Amino acid sequence: MSMSRKWSRDRRCTGSGFSLVDLLATCAVIATVSAIAVPAITNSIEGQRLGMETRAVERELQIARLSAVQSNQPIRVRFNCPATGQYKRVELLGTVNTPAADDSDSRAGVRCAYPYPSTDRDPLTRPNNDGPKMTLNPKVTFSQVQTLEFWPNGTVHVASGSNPWPLIGSTPVTLTLTKGTSTKSITVNSLGKIQLQ
């Protein structure tokens, strides 16, 4: 008996390998698991993106507070400025009692358009502590925001229409970011404590 005949006969007899039914059953199991897992993974990724954007806003608030203390100048964080989904840290040009014209809410777009870094490097002319214009992921929006003002003593004040802006009351200010049906919040109290919710 030749070697090739013996090998082919042994192969037929062992019955090893996959049949078409085995292959189709495996494909069906993989398809079922994928159909269940893909939406969960997608929701997880979307939640992570919203979390990243929320942490970026929280970080900018922390930097604004530290900049106000370090520079001994009030710093505002303006949201949806100069456009929807953008935010910027801006130094108060006037004083808390008599803000400059560009500090007013009606001129917020002009103020948010100031270049970063400043073209004027003279430390005696302001602003010296503006931050870069930050932009949210296009699918993330601010659904509830207020302009916050961080003072050099670390306290936080909120826009009210009168000067100086009043200290945040006993109820913290809540900033809400939304992506689809998911929301994340940041709370800021009067002492400058910033927390992710």
mmCIF file of C-alpha atoms in Angstrom, residues 75-82 86-90 108 112 145-149:
data_model
loop_
_atom_site.group_PDB
_atom_site.id
_atom_site.type_symbol
_atom_site.label_atom_id
_atom_site.label_comp_id
_atom_site.label_asym_id
_atom_site.label_seq_id
_atom_site.Cartn_x
_atom_site.Cartn_y
_atom_site.Cartn_z
ATOM 1 C CA ILE A 75 -10.580 85.977 36.224
ATOM 2 C CA ARG A 76 -13.854 85.132 34.486
ATOM 3 C CA VAL A 77 -14.750 81.937 32.698
ATOM 4 C CA ARG A 78 -17.205 82.613 29.890
ATOM 5 C CA PHE A 79 -19.178 79.808 28.259
ATOM 6 C CA ASN A 80 -20.534 79.715 24.689
ATOM 7 C CA CYS A 81 -18.100 82.508 24.021
ATOM 8 C CA PRO A 82 -17.370 83.593 21.313
ATOM 9 C CA GLN A 86 -16.617 77.297 23.173
ATOM 10 C CA TYR A 87 -15.379 78.669 26.468
ATOM 11 C CA LYS A 88 -12.556 80.914 27.545
ATOM 12 C CA ARG A 89 -10.780 82.163 30.638
ATOM 13 C CA VAL A 90 -10.579 85.984 30.560
ATOM 14 C CA ALA A 108 -18.400 89.183 25.682
ATOM 15 C CA CYS A 112 -13.484 86.302 23.945
ATOM 16 C CA VAL A 145 -24.101 77.577 32.306
ATOM 17 C CA GLN A 146 -23.384 80.881 34.004
ATOM 18 C CA THR A 147 -20.363 83.151 33.717
ATOM 19 C CA LEU A 148 -18.212 82.697 36.813
ATOM 20 C CA GLU A 149 -15.756 85.186 38.261
#
